[in-house]
mmCIF file of C-alpha atoms and ligand atoms in Angstrom:
data_model
loop_
_atom_site.group_PDB
_atom_site.id
_atom_site.type_symbol
_atom_site.label_atom_id
_atom_site.label_comp_id
_atom_site.label_asym_id
_atom_site.label_seq_id
_atom_site.Cartn_x
_atom_site.Cartn_y
_atom_site.Cartn_z
ATOM 1 C CA MET K 316 -55.220 37.431 5.100
ATOM 2 C CA THR K 317 -51.700 38.700 5.857
ATOM 3 C CA ASP K 318 -50.629 41.950 4.234
ATOM 4 C CA THR K 319 -47.515 43.241 5.959
ATOM 5 C CA THR K 320 -47.460 46.509 4.026
ATOM 6 C CA ARG K 321 -50.704 47.995 5.319
ATOM 7 C CA LYS K 322 -51.542 49.049 8.831
ATOM 8 C CA VAL K 323 -54.335 47.318 10.718
ATOM 9 C CA MET K 324 -56.785 49.294 12.850
ATOM 10 C CA LEU K 325 -59.212 47.675 15.294
ATOM 11 C CA ILE K 326 -62.156 49.896 16.279
ATOM 12 C CA THR K 327 -64.582 48.951 19.054
ATOM 13 C CA GLY K 328 -68.117 50.211 18.489
ATOM 14 C CA GLY K 329 -67.387 50.689 14.798
ATOM 15 C CA SER K 330 -70.887 49.938 13.564
ATOM 16 C CA ARG K 331 -72.376 53.350 14.334
ATOM 17 C CA GLY K 332 -71.578 56.963 15.189
ATOM 18 C CA ILE K 333 -67.990 58.061 15.807
ATOM 19 C CA GLY K 334 -66.617 54.529 15.423
ATOM 20 C CA ALA K 335 -68.292 54.045 12.032
ATOM 21 C CA ALA K 336 -67.033 57.426 10.773
ATOM 22 C CA THR K 337 -63.531 56.473 11.914
ATOM 23 C CA ALA K 338 -63.776 53.104 10.147
ATOM 24 C CA ARG K 339 -64.818 54.662 6.833
ATOM 25 C CA ILE K 340 -62.136 57.382 6.875
ATOM 26 C CA ALA K 341 -59.482 54.874 7.995
ATOM 27 C CA ALA K 342 -60.360 52.633 5.049
ATOM 28 C CA GLU K 343 -60.188 55.589 2.671
ATOM 29 C CA ARG K 344 -56.696 56.264 4.013
ATOM 30 C CA GLY K 345 -55.632 52.679 3.323
ATOM 31 C CA TYR K 346 -55.982 50.965 6.695
ATOM 32 C CA LEU K 347 -57.190 47.397 6.911
ATOM 33 C CA VAL K 348 -60.039 47.734 9.421
ATOM 34 C CA ALA K 349 -61.537 45.345 11.952
ATOM 35 C CA PHE K 350 -64.439 46.717 13.961
ATOM 36 C CA SER K 351 -66.717 45.435 16.655
ATOM 37 C CA TYR K 352 -70.351 45.939 17.510
ATOM 38 C CA ARG K 353 -72.560 44.704 20.325
ATOM 39 C CA SER K 354 -75.872 43.699 18.715
ATOM 40 C CA ASN K 355 -76.884 45.834 15.738
ATOM 41 C CA GLN K 356 -75.825 43.518 12.936
ATOM 42 C CA GLN K 357 -77.712 45.443 10.270
ATOM 43 C CA GLU K 358 -75.630 48.582 10.849
ATOM 44 C CA ALA K 359 -72.453 46.496 11.093
ATOM 45 C CA ASP K 360 -73.232 44.901 7.710
ATOM 46 C CA ARG K 361 -73.679 48.352 6.155
ATOM 47 C CA VAL K 362 -70.327 49.594 7.449
ATOM 48 C CA LEU K 363 -68.611 46.359 6.412
ATOM 49 C CA ALA K 364 -69.995 46.636 2.873
ATOM 50 C CA ASP K 365 -68.686 50.212 2.635
ATOM 51 C CA LEU K 366 -65.214 49.220 3.838
ATOM 52 C CA LEU K 367 -64.991 46.269 1.428
ATOM 53 C CA ARG K 368 -66.094 48.536 -1.411
ATOM 54 C CA ILE K 369 -63.272 50.947 -0.569
ATOM 55 C CA ASN K 370 -60.369 48.485 -0.220
ATOM 56 C CA GLY K 371 -61.517 45.199 -1.709
ATOM 57 C CA PRO K 372 -62.217 41.670 -0.488
ATOM 58 C CA ASP K 373 -60.702 40.660 2.867
ATOM 59 C CA SER K 374 -59.734 44.253 3.696
ATOM 60 C CA ALA K 375 -62.246 44.560 6.554
ATOM 61 C CA LEU K 376 -63.750 42.472 9.317
ATOM 62 C CA ALA K 377 -66.885 42.925 11.454
ATOM 63 C CA LEU K 378 -66.830 41.190 14.837
ATOM 64 C CA GLN K 379 -69.687 40.802 17.294
ATOM 65 C CA ALA K 380 -68.105 41.349 20.716
ATOM 66 C CA ASP K 381 -69.375 42.992 23.882
ATOM 67 C CA VAL K 382 -66.520 45.037 25.383
ATOM 68 C CA SER K 383 -67.882 44.404 28.862
ATOM 69 C CA VAL K 384 -67.367 40.633 28.436
ATOM 70 C CA GLU K 385 -63.729 39.672 28.865
ATOM 71 C CA ALA K 386 -63.925 36.520 26.724
ATOM 72 C CA ASP K 387 -65.502 38.491 23.859
ATOM 73 C CA VAL K 388 -62.642 40.999 23.911
ATOM 74 C CA VAL K 389 -59.975 38.286 23.976
ATOM 75 C CA GLY K 390 -61.680 36.620 20.984
ATOM 76 C CA MET K 391 -62.059 39.923 19.123
ATOM 77 C CA VAL K 392 -58.350 40.728 19.283
ATOM 78 C CA GLN K 393 -57.392 37.133 18.453
ATOM 79 C CA LYS K 394 -59.640 37.065 15.368
ATOM 80 C CA THR K 395 -58.200 40.378 14.177
ATOM 81 C CA ILE K 396 -54.638 39.036 14.415
ATOM 82 C CA GLU K 397 -55.654 35.747 12.774
ATOM 83 C CA HIS K 398 -57.273 37.572 9.855
ATOM 84 C CA PHE K 399 -54.748 40.348 9.240
ATOM 85 C CA GLY K 400 -51.584 38.975 10.846
ATOM 86 C CA ARG K 401 -50.890 42.157 12.830
ATOM 87 C CA LEU K 402 -52.397 44.978 14.863
ATOM 88 C CA ASP K 403 -51.106 48.563 14.642
ATOM 89 C CA VAL K 404 -53.886 50.761 16.026
ATOM 90 C CA LEU K 405 -56.635 50.228 18.593
ATOM 91 C CA VAL K 406 -59.482 52.747 18.768
ATOM 92 C CA ASN K 407 -61.753 52.375 21.798
ATOM 93 C CA SER K 408 -65.038 53.959 20.742
ATOM 94 C CA ALA K 409 -67.678 51.584 22.176
ATOM 95 C CA GLY K 410 -69.591 53.349 24.910
ATOM 96 C CA ILE K 411 -72.997 54.159 26.381
ATOM 97 C CA VAL K 412 -74.889 56.876 28.243
ATOM 98 C CA ASP K 413 -78.044 56.455 30.321
ATOM 99 C CA GLN K 414 -81.140 58.454 31.292
ATOM 100 C CA VAL K 415 -80.720 61.829 32.946
ATOM 101 C CA ALA K 416 -80.727 61.245 36.720
ATOM 102 C CA ARG K 417 -79.292 62.431 40.032
ATOM 103 C CA ILE K 418 -76.909 60.198 41.958
ATOM 104 C CA ASP K 419 -79.621 59.294 44.499
ATOM 105 C CA GLU K 420 -81.787 57.955 41.647
ATOM 106 C CA MET K 421 -79.126 55.703 40.080
ATOM 107 C CA SER K 422 -79.434 51.962 40.659
ATOM 108 C CA GLY K 423 -76.376 49.868 41.435
ATOM 109 C CA GLU K 424 -77.096 47.943 38.250
ATOM 110 C CA ARG K 425 -76.883 51.128 36.187
ATOM 111 C CA LEU K 426 -73.615 52.222 37.819
ATOM 112 C CA GLU K 427 -72.064 48.806 37.306
ATOM 113 C CA ARG K 428 -73.115 48.677 33.638
ATOM 114 C CA MET K 429 -71.794 52.189 32.978
ATOM 115 C CA LEU K 430 -68.379 51.469 34.460
ATOM 116 C CA ARG K 431 -68.224 47.979 33.005
ATOM 117 C CA ILE K 432 -68.761 49.109 29.404
ATOM 118 C CA ASN K 433 -67.064 52.525 29.384
ATOM 119 C CA SER K 434 -64.136 51.979 31.777
ATOM 120 C CA PHE K 435 -63.525 48.246 32.300
ATOM 121 C CA GLY K 436 -64.256 47.504 28.619
ATOM 122 C CA THR K 437 -61.643 50.012 27.472
ATOM 123 C CA MET K 438 -59.063 48.637 29.910
ATOM 124 C CA ILE K 439 -59.565 45.041 28.794
ATOM 125 C CA CYS K 440 -59.320 46.010 25.118
ATOM 126 C CA ILE K 441 -56.068 47.851 25.803
ATOM 127 C CA ARG K 442 -54.679 44.905 27.778
ATOM 128 C CA GLU K 443 -55.294 42.486 24.923
ATOM 129 C CA ALA K 444 -53.899 44.844 22.274
ATOM 130 C CA VAL K 445 -50.764 45.516 24.322
ATOM 131 C CA LYS K 446 -50.000 41.783 24.403
ATOM 132 C CA HIS K 447 -49.529 41.966 20.621
ATOM 133 C CA MET K 448 -48.161 45.490 20.203
ATOM 134 C CA ALA K 449 -45.597 45.808 23.005
ATOM 135 C CA THR K 450 -41.966 45.338 22.058
ATOM 136 C CA ARG K 451 -41.452 43.430 25.329
ATOM 137 C CA HIS K 452 -43.846 40.802 23.925
ATOM 138 C CA GLY K 453 -42.133 40.734 20.519
ATOM 139 C CA GLY K 454 -44.475 43.306 18.912
ATOM 140 C CA HIS K 455 -43.514 46.341 16.861
ATOM 141 C CA GLY K 456 -45.300 48.993 18.939
ATOM 142 C CA GLY K 457 -48.489 50.782 17.959
ATOM 143 C CA ALA K 458 -50.991 53.500 18.747
ATOM 144 C CA ILE K 459 -54.074 53.475 20.952
ATOM 145 C CA VAL K 460 -56.742 56.161 20.750
ATOM 146 C CA ASN K 461 -59.542 56.265 23.305
ATOM 147 C CA VAL K 462 -62.805 58.067 22.844
ATOM 148 C CA GLY K 463 -63.285 59.761 26.197
ATOM 149 C CA SER K 464 -65.616 62.701 26.656
ATOM 150 C CA ILE K 465 -65.514 66.348 27.620
ATOM 151 C CA ALA K 466 -67.970 65.145 30.297
ATOM 152 C CA SER K 467 -64.949 64.076 32.365
ATOM 153 C CA LYS K 468 -63.965 67.749 32.675
ATOM 154 C CA LEU K 469 -67.494 69.154 33.062
ATOM 155 C CA GLY K 470 -68.786 66.597 35.605
ATOM 156 C CA CYS K 471 -72.368 66.565 34.222
ATOM 157 C CA GLU K 472 -74.107 67.323 37.531
ATOM 158 C CA ASN K 473 -77.826 66.486 37.693
ATOM 159 C CA GLU K 474 -77.537 64.655 34.377
ATOM 160 C CA PHE K 475 -75.106 61.734 34.379
ATOM 161 C CA VAL K 476 -72.192 61.994 36.780
ATOM 162 C CA ASP K 477 -71.749 58.225 36.374
ATOM 163 C CA TYR K 478 -70.990 58.678 32.675
ATOM 164 C CA ALA K 479 -68.629 61.578 33.395
ATOM 165 C CA ALA K 480 -66.768 59.501 35.991
ATOM 166 C CA SER K 481 -66.556 56.508 33.651
ATOM 167 C CA LYS K 482 -64.788 58.807 31.178
ATOM 168 C CA GLY K 483 -62.624 60.338 33.920
ATOM 169 C CA ALA K 484 -61.127 56.873 34.281
ATOM 170 C CA ILE K 485 -60.108 57.057 30.625
ATOM 171 C CA ASP K 486 -58.250 60.340 31.196
ATOM 172 C CA SER K 487 -56.275 58.820 34.099
ATOM 173 C CA LEU K 488 -55.591 55.664 32.131
ATOM 174 C CA THR K 489 -54.214 57.745 29.270
ATOM 175 C CA GLU K 490 -51.814 59.574 31.571
ATOM 176 C CA GLY K 491 -50.565 56.441 33.333
ATOM 177 C CA LEU K 492 -50.324 54.210 30.301
ATOM 178 C CA SER K 493 -48.499 56.804 28.212
ATOM 179 C CA LYS K 494 -45.655 56.480 30.724
ATOM 180 C CA GLU K 495 -46.000 52.714 31.186
ATOM 181 C CA LEU K 496 -46.207 51.855 27.478
ATOM 182 C CA GLY K 497 -43.883 54.460 25.962
ATOM 183 C CA PRO K 498 -40.842 52.192 26.393
ATOM 184 C CA ASP K 499 -42.799 49.521 24.474
ATOM 185 C CA ARG K 500 -43.207 51.967 21.567
ATOM 186 C CA ILE K 501 -46.936 52.282 22.156
ATOM 187 C CA ARG K 502 -48.486 55.749 22.095
ATOM 188 C CA ILE K 503 -51.828 56.273 23.822
ATOM 189 C CA ASN K 504 -54.025 59.341 23.491
ATOM 190 C CA THR K 505 -57.650 60.290 24.073
ATOM 191 C CA VAL K 506 -60.097 62.485 22.196
ATOM 192 C CA ARG K 507 -62.731 64.171 24.326
ATOM 193 C CA PRO K 508 -65.761 65.006 22.188
ATOM 194 C CA GLY K 509 -68.463 67.478 23.154
ATOM 195 C CA VAL K 510 -71.994 66.858 21.884
ATOM 196 C CA ILE K 511 -71.775 64.966 18.587
ATOM 197 C CA ALA K 512 -74.825 64.160 16.452
ATOM 198 C CA THR K 513 -75.104 60.376 16.836
ATOM 199 C CA ASP K 514 -77.702 57.873 18.098
ATOM 200 C CA ILE K 515 -76.162 57.750 21.562
ATOM 201 C CA HIS K 516 -78.320 60.603 22.861
ATOM 202 C CA ALA K 517 -81.634 59.079 21.763
ATOM 203 C CA SER K 518 -80.587 55.663 23.100
ATOM 204 C CA GLY K 519 -80.051 57.288 26.498
ATOM 205 C CA GLY K 520 -83.424 59.065 26.253
ATOM 206 C CA ASN K 521 -81.739 62.461 25.613
ATOM 207 C CA GLY K 522 -82.432 62.870 21.908
ATOM 208 C CA GLU K 523 -82.968 66.633 22.322
ATOM 209 C CA LYS K 524 -79.335 67.096 23.419
ATOM 210 C CA VAL K 525 -78.094 67.484 19.846
ATOM 211 C CA ALA K 526 -80.392 70.472 19.164
ATOM 212 C CA GLU K 527 -79.703 71.949 22.618
ATOM 213 C CA ALA K 528 -75.953 71.934 21.900
ATOM 214 C CA ALA K 529 -76.469 75.066 19.802
ATOM 215 C CA ASN K 530 -77.232 76.978 23.026
ATOM 216 C CA PHE K 531 -74.164 76.059 25.059
ATOM 217 C CA THR K 532 -71.503 75.349 22.430
ATOM 218 C CA PRO K 533 -69.433 78.415 21.416
ATOM 219 C CA LEU K 534 -69.388 77.206 17.792
ATOM 220 C CA GLY K 535 -73.190 77.147 17.926
ATOM 221 C CA ARG K 536 -73.925 73.547 16.952
ATOM 222 C CA ALA K 537 -73.326 69.891 17.725
ATOM 223 C CA GLY K 538 -70.340 68.240 16.063
ATOM 224 C CA ARG K 539 -70.392 65.626 13.316
ATOM 225 C CA PRO K 540 -68.919 62.141 13.863
ATOM 226 C CA GLU K 541 -66.378 62.801 11.094
ATOM 227 C CA GLU K 542 -65.045 65.824 12.990
ATOM 228 C CA VAL K 543 -64.060 63.506 15.841
ATOM 229 C CA ALA K 544 -62.802 60.810 13.469
ATOM 230 C CA TYR K 545 -60.298 63.219 11.894
ATOM 231 C CA GLY K 546 -58.761 63.805 15.334
ATOM 232 C CA ILE K 547 -58.626 60.072 16.016
ATOM 233 C CA LEU K 548 -56.980 59.407 12.662
ATOM 234 C CA TRP K 549 -54.384 62.092 13.302
ATOM 235 C CA LEU K 550 -53.505 60.727 16.744
ATOM 236 C CA ALA K 551 -53.220 57.234 15.246
ATOM 237 C CA SER K 552 -50.960 58.383 12.428
ATOM 238 C CA ASP K 553 -47.209 58.885 12.173
ATOM 239 C CA GLU K 554 -47.891 62.622 11.993
ATOM 240 C CA ALA K 555 -48.490 62.351 15.752
ATOM 241 C CA SER K 556 -45.371 60.218 16.322
ATOM 242 C CA PHE K 557 -44.211 62.331 19.300
ATOM 243 C CA VAL K 558 -47.670 62.682 20.877
ATOM 244 C CA THR K 559 -48.612 60.440 23.788
ATOM 245 C CA GLY K 560 -50.657 61.005 26.944
ATOM 246 C CA ALA K 561 -52.617 63.800 25.248
ATOM 247 C CA LEU K 562 -56.275 64.664 25.804
ATOM 248 C CA LEU K 563 -57.564 66.302 22.619
ATOM 249 C CA ASP K 564 -60.836 68.179 23.182
ATOM 250 C CA ILE K 565 -63.064 68.140 20.083
ATOM 251 C CA ASP K 566 -66.004 69.984 21.529
ATOM 252 C CA GLY K 567 -66.729 73.200 19.642
ATOM 253 C CA GLY K 568 -65.224 75.213 22.486
ATOM 254 C CA VAL K 569 -67.362 73.963 25.398
HETATM 255 P P1 LIG B 350 -73.366 55.403 19.178
HETATM 256 O O1 LIG B 350 -73.685 56.125 17.913
HETATM 257 O O2 LIG B 350 -74.459 55.062 20.120
HETATM 258 O O3 LIG B 350 -72.557 54.061 18.777
HETATM 259 C C1 LIG B 350 -72.115 53.233 19.813
HETATM 260 C C2 LIG B 350 -71.317 52.099 19.240
HETATM 261 O O4 LIG B 350 -70.766 51.348 20.336
HETATM 262 C C3 LIG B 350 -72.141 51.116 18.421
HETATM 263 O O5 LIG B 350 -71.321 50.583 17.414
HETATM 264 C C4 LIG B 350 -72.519 50.051 19.455
HETATM 265 O O6 LIG B 350 -72.785 48.769 18.888
HETATM 266 C C5 LIG B 350 -71.233 50.009 20.246
HETATM 267 N N1 LIG B 350 -71.421 49.496 21.613
HETATM 268 C C6 LIG B 350 -72.221 49.969 22.590
HETATM 269 N N2 LIG B 350 -72.098 49.206 23.682
HETATM 270 C C7 LIG B 350 -71.202 48.240 23.397
HETATM 271 C C8 LIG B 350 -70.671 47.141 24.090
HETATM 272 N N3 LIG B 350 -71.035 46.858 25.343
HETATM 273 N N4 LIG B 350 -69.768 46.351 23.454
HETATM 274 C C9 LIG B 350 -69.406 46.609 22.192
HETATM 275 N N5 LIG B 350 -69.869 47.628 21.466
HETATM 276 C C10 LIG B 350 -70.772 48.425 22.066
HETATM 277 O O7 LIG B 350 -72.292 56.214 20.040
HETATM 278 P P2 LIG B 350 -71.278 57.394 19.643
HETATM 279 O O8 LIG B 350 -71.948 58.673 19.894
HETATM 280 O O9 LIG B 350 -70.617 57.115 18.364
HETATM 281 O O10 LIG B 350 -70.218 57.215 20.836
HETATM 282 C C11 LIG B 350 -68.962 56.616 20.629
HETATM 283 C C12 LIG B 350 -68.087 56.979 21.809
HETATM 284 O O11 LIG B 350 -67.974 58.398 21.868
HETATM 285 C C13 LIG B 350 -68.624 56.537 23.154
HETATM 286 O O12 LIG B 350 -67.573 56.048 23.942
HETATM 287 C C14 LIG B 350 -69.190 57.818 23.745
HETATM 288 O O13 LIG B 350 -69.179 57.811 25.147
HETATM 289 C C15 LIG B 350 -68.237 58.832 23.182
HETATM 290 N N6 LIG B 350 -68.774 60.188 23.141
HETATM 291 C C16 LIG B 350 -69.857 60.470 22.366
HETATM 292 C C17 LIG B 350 -70.352 61.759 22.363
HETATM 293 C C18 LIG B 350 -71.545 62.160 21.556
HETATM 294 O O14 LIG B 350 -72.076 63.262 21.768
HETATM 295 N N7 LIG B 350 -72.001 61.329 20.617
HETATM 296 C C19 LIG B 350 -69.740 62.749 23.155
HETATM 297 C C20 LIG B 350 -68.635 62.422 23.915
HETATM 298 C C21 LIG B 350 -68.163 61.128 23.901
HETATM 299 P P3 LIG B 350 -74.300 48.382 18.418
HETATM 300 O O15 LIG B 350 -74.526 49.128 17.127
HETATM 301 O O16 LIG B 350 -74.286 46.912 18.202
HETATM 302 O O17 LIG B 350 -75.212 48.826 19.500
#
C-alpha cells in the first residue's frame, strides 16, 4: 500500500504497554502504523485489530521482530517501507527490565541481554530508519522518539543499575544524533518515563512497583501508558518542529 498523503510511524514494542498506547493514539490521529513485537502474538493481534478498525484495511502492520537481532530489524524496516512506501517516524519503545539485584549478583548473560535489547536494539533500529529518512540518502527527513527512562538520571542503586545504564546510553545517543542528523532533517528526542502501569514490572518480578510509586512520586501515583504516549506523539509531530536532542521527563515529578 502506498499512500503519500499520510505519515507512517514505526513503533518497536507496539504490542503492549507504552508502545501499544502510542500505536492506538497515532492511528486515531491519522498515522499509518507499523509496529513490532517479540513473541506475544495474541496481544499484537489485538492491537492490530484496533488499528485496522480505526483507519481501515491496510492502514496498519504487525511485524514479529526481535530488536536485539540485527537481521530482524533490517527486515522490519524493509517490510514497513514495502507496505507503506515511506517512513516518517520511528518510535523505539521495545525494552526490558530484570529482577532486582546488586551488581555483584548480575550474570554476564543478564548484562549482555539488557544492553543488547535496550541499547544496541535502539541503535540498530535508528541506523536502519536513517537510511530511509536522511536527505543525504534521498529521504525527506523524519522524527525519531526513543523511550528512555528516568532511571538513567536516578541510577537505580541496589535495584537495576544495568537497566539504568542501558537507558543512559539512550540519553547520550539522543544528544549526539541530534547534532549528527539535524542536517539530514531528522529530529531525535527521548521521553523518560517514571513508573508507568504496564506489564514490564511483573515481567521483571517487580509487580509491586506500580503500587509503591504512590509513595515516592510527587503526584502520588504511577503514570498511565497514554500519558507517555501523548508526549511521544507531540515530539513526533510538526508542533515540535524545532525540538531535537530533548529529554522529556514524564515521571510525575520524581
Ligand atoms: P511492556 O508493557 O513490557 O511492553 C514491552 C513491549 O516491548 C512489548 O511489545 C514486547 O513484545 C516488546 N519487546 C520486549 N523485548 C523485545 C525485543 N527484544 N524485541 C522486540 N520487542 C520487544 O513494557 P513498557 O512498560 O511499555 O515499556 C516500554 C518502554 O518504556 C521500555 O523501553 C521501557 O524500558 C520503558 N520504560 C517503561 C517504564 C514503566 O514503568 N513501564 C518506565 C520507564 C521506561 P512482546 O509483547 O512480544 O513481549
